[in-house]
Coordinates of N, CA, C and O in Angstrom, one line a residue:
M1 N 13.4 -33.1 -231.2 CA 14.8 -33.3 -231.1 C 15.0 -34.8 -230.6 O 14.4 -35.2 -229.6
S2 N 15.9 -35.5 -231.2 CA 16.1 -36.9 -230.8 C 16.8 -37.0 -229.5 O 17.5 -36.1 -229.1
E3 N 16.6 -38.1 -228.8 CA 17.3 -38.3 -227.5 C 18.8 -38.2 -227.6 O 19.4 -37.5 -226.8
G4 N 19.4 -38.9 -228.6 CA 20.8 -38.9 -228.8 C 21.4 -37.5 -229.1 O 22.4 -37.1 -228.6
H5 N 20.7 -36.7 -229.9 CA 21.1 -35.4 -230.3 C 21.1 -34.5 -229.1 O 22.0 -33.6 -228.9
H6 N 20.1 -34.6 -228.2 CA 19.9 -33.8 -227.1 C 21.1 -34.0 -226.1 O 21.7 -33.0 -225.6
H7 N 21.6 -35.2 -225.9 CA 22.6 -35.5 -225.0 C 24.0 -35.0 -225.5 O 24.9 -34.8 -224.7
Q8 N 24.2 -34.9 -226.8 CA 25.5 -34.5 -227.4 C 25.9 -33.1 -226.9 O 27.1 -32.9 -226.7
H9 N 24.9 -32.3 -226.7 CA 25.3 -30.9 -226.3 C 25.9 -30.9 -224.9 O 26.7 -30.0 -224.6
H10 N 25.5 -31.8 -224.0 CA 26.0 -31.8 -222.7 C 27.4 -32.3 -222.5 O 28.1 -32.1 -221.6
H11 N 27.9 -33.1 -223.5 CA 29.2 -33.6 -223.5 C 30.3 -32.6 -223.9 O 31.4 -32.7 -223.5
D12 N 29.9 -31.6 -224.6 CA 30.8 -30.6 -225.1 C 30.7 -29.3 -224.2 O 30.0 -28.4 -224.5
N13 N 31.4 -29.4 -223.1 CA 31.3 -28.3 -222.1 C 32.6 -27.5 -222.0 O 32.9 -26.9 -221.0
Q14 N 33.3 -27.3 -223.2 CA 34.5 -26.5 -223.2 C 34.2 -25.0 -223.1 O 34.9 -24.3 -222.5
H15 N 33.1 -24.6 -223.7 CA 32.7 -23.2 -223.6 C 31.5 -22.9 -222.8 O 31.0 -21.8 -222.9
H16 N 31.1 -23.8 -222.0 CA 29.8 -23.6 -221.2 C 30.1 -22.8 -219.9 O 29.3 -22.0 -219.5
K17 N 31.3 -23.0 -219.3 CA 31.5 -22.4 -218.0 C 32.9 -21.8 -218.0 O 33.9 -22.3 -218.6
E18 N 33.0 -20.6 -217.4 CA 34.3 -20.0 -217.2 C 35.1 -20.6 -216.0 O 36.3 -20.6 -216.0
N19 N 34.3 -21.0 -215.0 CA 34.9 -21.6 -213.8 C 35.3 -23.0 -214.0 O 34.6 -23.7 -214.7
P20 N 36.3 -23.5 -213.2 CA 36.6 -24.9 -213.3 C 35.5 -25.7 -212.7 O 34.7 -25.2 -211.9
A21 N 35.4 -27.0 -213.1 CA 34.3 -27.9 -212.7 C 34.2 -28.0 -211.1 O 33.1 -28.2 -210.6
S22 N 35.3 -27.9 -210.4 CA 35.4 -28.0 -209.0 C 34.8 -26.8 -208.3 O 34.4 -26.9 -207.1
E23 N 34.8 -25.7 -208.9 CA 34.3 -24.4 -208.2 C 32.8 -24.3 -208.4 O 32.3 -24.4 -209.5
I24 N 32.1 -24.1 -207.3 CA 30.7 -24.0 -207.3 C 30.3 -22.6 -207.5 O 30.8 -21.7 -207.0
D25 N 29.3 -22.4 -208.4 CA 28.7 -21.1 -208.7 C 27.7 -20.7 -207.6 O 26.5 -21.0 -207.7
Y26 N 28.2 -20.1 -206.5 CA 27.3 -19.8 -205.4 C 26.2 -18.8 -205.7 O 25.1 -18.8 -205.2
K27 N 26.6 -17.9 -206.6 CA 25.6 -16.9 -207.0 C 24.4 -17.5 -207.7 O 23.2 -17.2 -207.5
K28 N 24.7 -18.5 -208.6 CA 23.6 -19.2 -209.3 C 22.8 -20.1 -208.3 O 21.6 -20.2 -208.4
E29 N 23.5 -20.7 -207.3 CA 22.9 -21.5 -206.3 C 21.9 -20.6 -205.4 O 20.8 -21.0 -205.1
E30 N 22.4 -19.4 -205.1 CA 21.6 -18.4 -204.4 C 20.3 -18.1 -205.1 O 19.2 -18.0 -204.6
Q31 N 20.5 -17.8 -206.4 CA 19.3 -17.5 -207.3 C 18.3 -18.6 -207.4 O 17.1 -18.5 -207.3
N32 N 18.9 -19.9 -207.4 CA 18.1 -21.1 -207.5 C 17.2 -21.2 -206.2 O 16.0 -21.5 -206.2
H33 N 17.8 -21.0 -205.0 CA 17.1 -21.1 -203.8 C 16.1 -19.9 -203.6 O 15.0 -20.1 -203.1
K34 N 16.4 -18.8 -204.2 CA 15.5 -17.6 -204.2 C 14.3 -18.0 -205.0 O 13.1 -17.7 -204.5
H35 N 14.5 -18.6 -206.1 CA 13.4 -19.0 -207.0 C 12.5 -20.0 -206.3 O 11.2 -19.9 -206.3
K36 N 13.1 -21.0 -205.6 CA 12.3 -22.0 -204.9 C 11.6 -21.4 -203.7 O 10.5 -21.8 -203.4
E37 N 12.2 -20.4 -203.1 CA 11.6 -19.7 -201.9 C 10.3 -19.1 -202.4 O 9.2 -19.1 -201.8
H38 N 10.4 -18.4 -203.6 CA 9.2 -17.7 -204.1 C 8.1 -18.7 -204.5 O 6.9 -18.4 -204.3
L39 N 8.5 -19.8 -205.0 CA 7.5 -20.9 -205.4 C 6.8 -21.4 -204.1 O 5.6 -21.6 -204.1
G40 N 7.6 -21.6 -203.0 CA 7.1 -22.0 -201.8 C 6.1 -21.0 -201.2 O 5.0 -21.4 -200.7
K41 N 6.4 -19.7 -201.3 CA 5.5 -18.7 -200.8 C 4.2 -18.7 -201.7 O 3.1 -18.5 -201.1
L42 N 4.4 -18.8 -203.0 CA 3.2 -18.8 -203.9 C 2.3 -20.0 -203.5 O 1.1 -19.9 -203.5
G43 N 2.9 -21.2 -203.3 CA 2.1 -22.4 -202.9 C 1.4 -22.2 -201.6 O 0.2 -22.6 -201.5
A44 N 2.1 -21.5 -200.6 CA 1.4 -21.3 -199.3 C 0.2 -20.3 -199.5 O -0.8 -20.6 -198.9
V45 N 0.4 -19.3 -200.3 CA -0.7 -18.3 -200.5 C -1.9 -19.0 -201.2 O -3.0 -18.9 -200.8
A46 N -1.6 -19.8 -202.3 CA -2.6 -20.5 -203.0 C -3.4 -21.5 -202.2 O -4.6 -21.5 -202.2
A47 N -2.6 -22.3 -201.4 CA -3.3 -23.3 -200.5 C -4.1 -22.6 -199.4 O -5.2 -23.0 -199.1
G48 N -3.6 -21.5 -198.9 CA -4.3 -20.7 -197.9 C -5.6 -20.1 -198.4 O -6.6 -20.2 -197.8
A49 N -5.5 -19.6 -199.7 CA -6.7 -19.1 -200.3 C -7.8 -20.2 -200.5 O -9.0 -20.0 -200.3
F50 N -7.3 -21.3 -201.0 CA -8.2 -22.5 -201.2 C -8.8 -22.9 -199.9 O -10.0 -23.2 -199.8
A51 N -8.1 -22.9 -198.8 CA -8.6 -23.3 -197.5 C -9.7 -22.3 -197.1 O -10.8 -22.7 -196.6
L52 N -9.5 -21.0 -197.3 CA -10.5 -20.0 -197.0 C -11.7 -20.2 -197.8 O -12.9 -20.0 -197.4
H53 N -11.5 -20.5 -199.1 CA -12.6 -20.8 -200.0 C -13.5 -21.9 -199.5 O -14.7 -21.9 -199.5
E54 N -12.8 -23.0 -199.1 CA -13.5 -24.2 -198.6 C -14.3 -23.9 -197.3 O -15.4 -24.4 -197.1
K55 N -13.7 -23.1 -196.5 CA -14.3 -22.7 -195.2 C -15.6 -21.9 -195.5 O -16.6 -22.1 -194.9
H56 N -15.5 -21.1 -196.5 CA -16.7 -20.3 -196.9 C -17.8 -21.3 -197.5 O -19.0 -21.1 -197.2
K57 N -17.4 -22.2 -198.3 CA -18.3 -23.2 -198.8 C -19.0 -24.1 -197.7 O -20.1 -24.5 -197.9
T58 N -18.3 -24.3 -196.7 CA -18.8 -25.1 -195.5 C -20.1 -24.4 -195.0 O -21.1 -25.0 -194.7
K59 N -20.0 -23.0 -194.9 CA -21.1 -22.3 -194.4 C -22.3 -22.2 -195.5 O -23.5 -22.2 -195.1
K60 N -21.9 -22.1 -196.7 CA -22.9 -21.9 -197.8 C -23.5 -23.2 -198.2 O -24.6 -23.1 -198.8
D61 N -22.9 -24.3 -198.0 CA -23.4 -25.6 -198.5 C -23.4 -26.6 -197.4 O -22.6 -27.5 -197.3
P62 N -24.3 -26.4 -196.4 CA -24.3 -27.3 -195.2 C -24.5 -28.8 -195.5 O -24.1 -29.6 -194.7
E63 N -25.1 -29.1 -196.6 CA -25.3 -30.5 -197.0 C -24.0 -31.2 -197.2 O -23.9 -32.4 -197.0
H64 N -23.0 -30.5 -197.7 CA -21.7 -31.1 -198.0 C -20.6 -30.5 -197.1 O -19.4 -30.5 -197.4
A65 N -21.0 -30.0 -195.9 CA -20.1 -29.3 -195.0 C -18.9 -30.2 -194.6 O -17.8 -29.7 -194.5
H66 N -19.2 -31.5 -194.3 CA -18.1 -32.3 -193.9 C -17.0 -32.4 -194.9 O -15.8 -32.3 -194.6
S67 N -17.4 -32.6 -196.2 CA -16.5 -32.7 -197.3 C -15.7 -31.4 -197.4 O -14.4 -31.4 -197.6
H68 N -16.3 -30.3 -197.3 CA -15.7 -29.0 -197.4 C -14.7 -28.8 -196.2 O -13.6 -28.2 -196.4
K69 N -15.1 -29.2 -195.0 CA -14.2 -29.1 -193.9 C -13.0 -29.9 -194.0 O -11.9 -29.4 -193.7
I70 N -13.1 -31.1 -194.6 CA -11.9 -31.9 -194.8 C -11.0 -31.3 -195.8 O -9.8 -31.2 -195.6
K71 N -11.5 -30.8 -196.9 CA -10.7 -30.1 -197.9 C -10.1 -28.8 -197.4 O -8.9 -28.5 -197.7
E72 N -10.8 -28.1 -196.5 CA -10.2 -26.9 -195.8 C -9.0 -27.3 -195.0 O -7.9 -26.7 -195.1
Q73 N -9.1 -28.4 -194.2 CA -8.0 -28.8 -193.3 C -6.8 -29.3 -194.1 O -5.7 -29.0 -193.8
I74 N -7.1 -30.0 -195.2 CA -6.0 -30.5 -196.1 C -5.3 -29.3 -196.7 O -4.0 -29.2 -196.7
A75 N -6.0 -28.3 -197.2 CA -5.4 -27.1 -197.8 C -4.6 -26.3 -196.8 O -3.6 -25.8 -197.1
A76 N -5.2 -26.3 -195.6 CA -4.4 -25.5 -194.5 C -3.1 -26.2 -194.2 O -2.1 -25.6 -194.0
T77 N -3.1 -27.6 -194.2 CA -1.9 -28.3 -193.9 C -0.9 -28.1 -195.1 O 0.3 -27.9 -194.8
V78 N -1.4 -28.1 -196.3 CA -0.5 -27.9 -197.4 C 0.1 -26.5 -197.4 O 1.3 -26.3 -197.6
A79 N -0.7 -25.5 -196.9 CA -0.2 -24.1 -196.8 C 0.9 -24.0 -195.8 O 1.9 -23.4 -196.0
V80 N 0.7 -24.7 -194.7 CA 1.8 -24.7 -193.6 C 3.0 -25.4 -194.2 O 4.2 -24.9 -194.0
G81 N 2.9 -26.5 -194.9 CA 4.0 -27.2 -195.5 C 4.8 -26.4 -196.5 O 6.0 -26.3 -196.5
A82 N 4.0 -25.7 -197.3 CA 4.6 -24.8 -198.3 C 5.3 -23.6 -197.7 O 6.4 -23.2 -198.1
G83 N 4.7 -23.1 -196.6 CA 5.4 -22.1 -195.9 C 6.7 -22.5 -195.2 O 7.7 -21.8 -195.3
G84 N 6.7 -23.7 -194.7 CA 7.9 -24.3 -194.2 C 9.0 -24.5 -195.2 O 10.2 -24.3 -195.0
Y85 N 8.5 -25.0 -196.4 CA 9.5 -25.1 -197.5 C 10.1 -23.8 -197.9 O 11.3 -23.7 -198.1
A86 N 9.3 -22.8 -198.0 CA 9.8 -21.4 -198.3 C 10.8 -21.0 -197.3 O 11.8 -20.4 -197.6
F87 N 10.5 -21.2 -196.0 CA 11.4 -20.8 -194.9 C 12.7 -21.6 -195.1 O 13.8 -21.0 -194.9
H88 N 12.7 -22.9 -195.4 CA 13.8 -23.7 -195.6 C 14.7 -23.2 -196.7 O 15.9 -23.0 -196.6
E89 N 14.0 -22.8 -197.9 CA 14.8 -22.3 -199.0 C 15.4 -20.9 -198.7 O 16.4 -20.6 -199.2
H90 N 14.7 -20.1 -197.9 CA 15.2 -18.8 -197.5 C 16.5 -19.0 -196.7 O 17.5 -18.3 -197.0
H91 N 16.5 -20.0 -195.9 CA 17.7 -20.3 -195.1 C 18.9 -20.8 -196.0 O 20.0 -20.4 -195.9
K92 N 18.5 -21.7 -197.0 CA 19.5 -22.1 -198.0 C 20.1 -21.0 -198.8 O 21.2 -21.0 -199.2
K93 N 19.2 -20.1 -199.2 CA 19.6 -18.9 -200.0 C 20.6 -18.1 -199.2 O 21.6 -17.6 -199.7
K94 N 20.3 -17.8 -197.9 CA 21.2 -17.0 -197.1 C 22.6 -17.8 -196.9 O 23.6 -17.1 -196.9
E95 N 22.5 -19.1 -196.8 CA 23.8 -19.9 -196.7 C 24.6 -19.8 -198.0 O 25.8 -19.6 -197.9
A96 N 23.9 -19.8 -199.1 CA 24.7 -19.7 -200.4 C 25.2 -18.3 -200.6 O 26.4 -18.2 -201.1
K97 N 24.5 -17.3 -200.1 CA 25.0 -15.9 -200.2 C 26.2 -15.8 -199.3 O 27.2 -15.1 -199.8
K98 N 26.2 -16.3 -198.1 CA 27.4 -16.3 -197.2 C 28.6 -17.0 -197.9 O 29.7 -16.4 -197.8
K99 N 28.4 -18.1 -198.5 CA 29.5 -18.9 -199.1 C 30.0 -18.1 -200.3 O 31.2 -18.1 -200.5
C100 N 29.1 -17.4 -201.0 CA 29.6 -16.6 -202.2 C 30.4 -15.5 -201.7 O 31.5 -15.2 -202.3
Q101 N 30.0 -14.8 -200.6 CA 30.8 -13.7 -200.1 C 32.2 -14.2 -199.6 O 33.2 -13.5 -199.8
E102 N 32.2 -15.4 -198.9 CA 33.4 -15.9 -198.4 C 34.4 -16.3 -199.6 O 35.6 -16.1 -199.5
A103 N 33.8 -16.8 -200.7 CA 34.6 -17.3 -201.8 C 35.2 -16.1 -202.5 O 36.3 -16.2 -203.1
H104 N 34.6 -14.9 -202.4 CA 35.1 -13.7 -203.1 C 35.7 -12.7 -202.1 O 35.9 -11.6 -202.4
G105 N 36.0 -13.2 -200.9 CA 36.8 -12.4 -200.0 C 36.1 -11.2 -199.4 O 36.7 -10.2 -199.1
K106 N 34.8 -11.3 -199.2 CA 34.0 -10.1 -198.6 C 33.7 -10.4 -197.2 O 33.6 -11.5 -196.7

């Protein structure tokens, strides 16, 4: 698909949304934050698993133990960061849910 053809679809938004442009779709925003939260959790689990893997390699491969220890520490740091990101997105999801409920009078 050519670049110009791709952009033409975005200019014709008469039938894309039922809501006016000024109204935010909080339900969609909530789902977006939920998706990002899940990705953060997945990243935390993957990095944690890699850290444990490197910790195991440290014991099994003493010749390269220092390298494995550094990789373990980096992976553990990434796991903590991803967990923090997931927590942040969880908070944003709750915020969007609250705004959605307020917008619909609940």
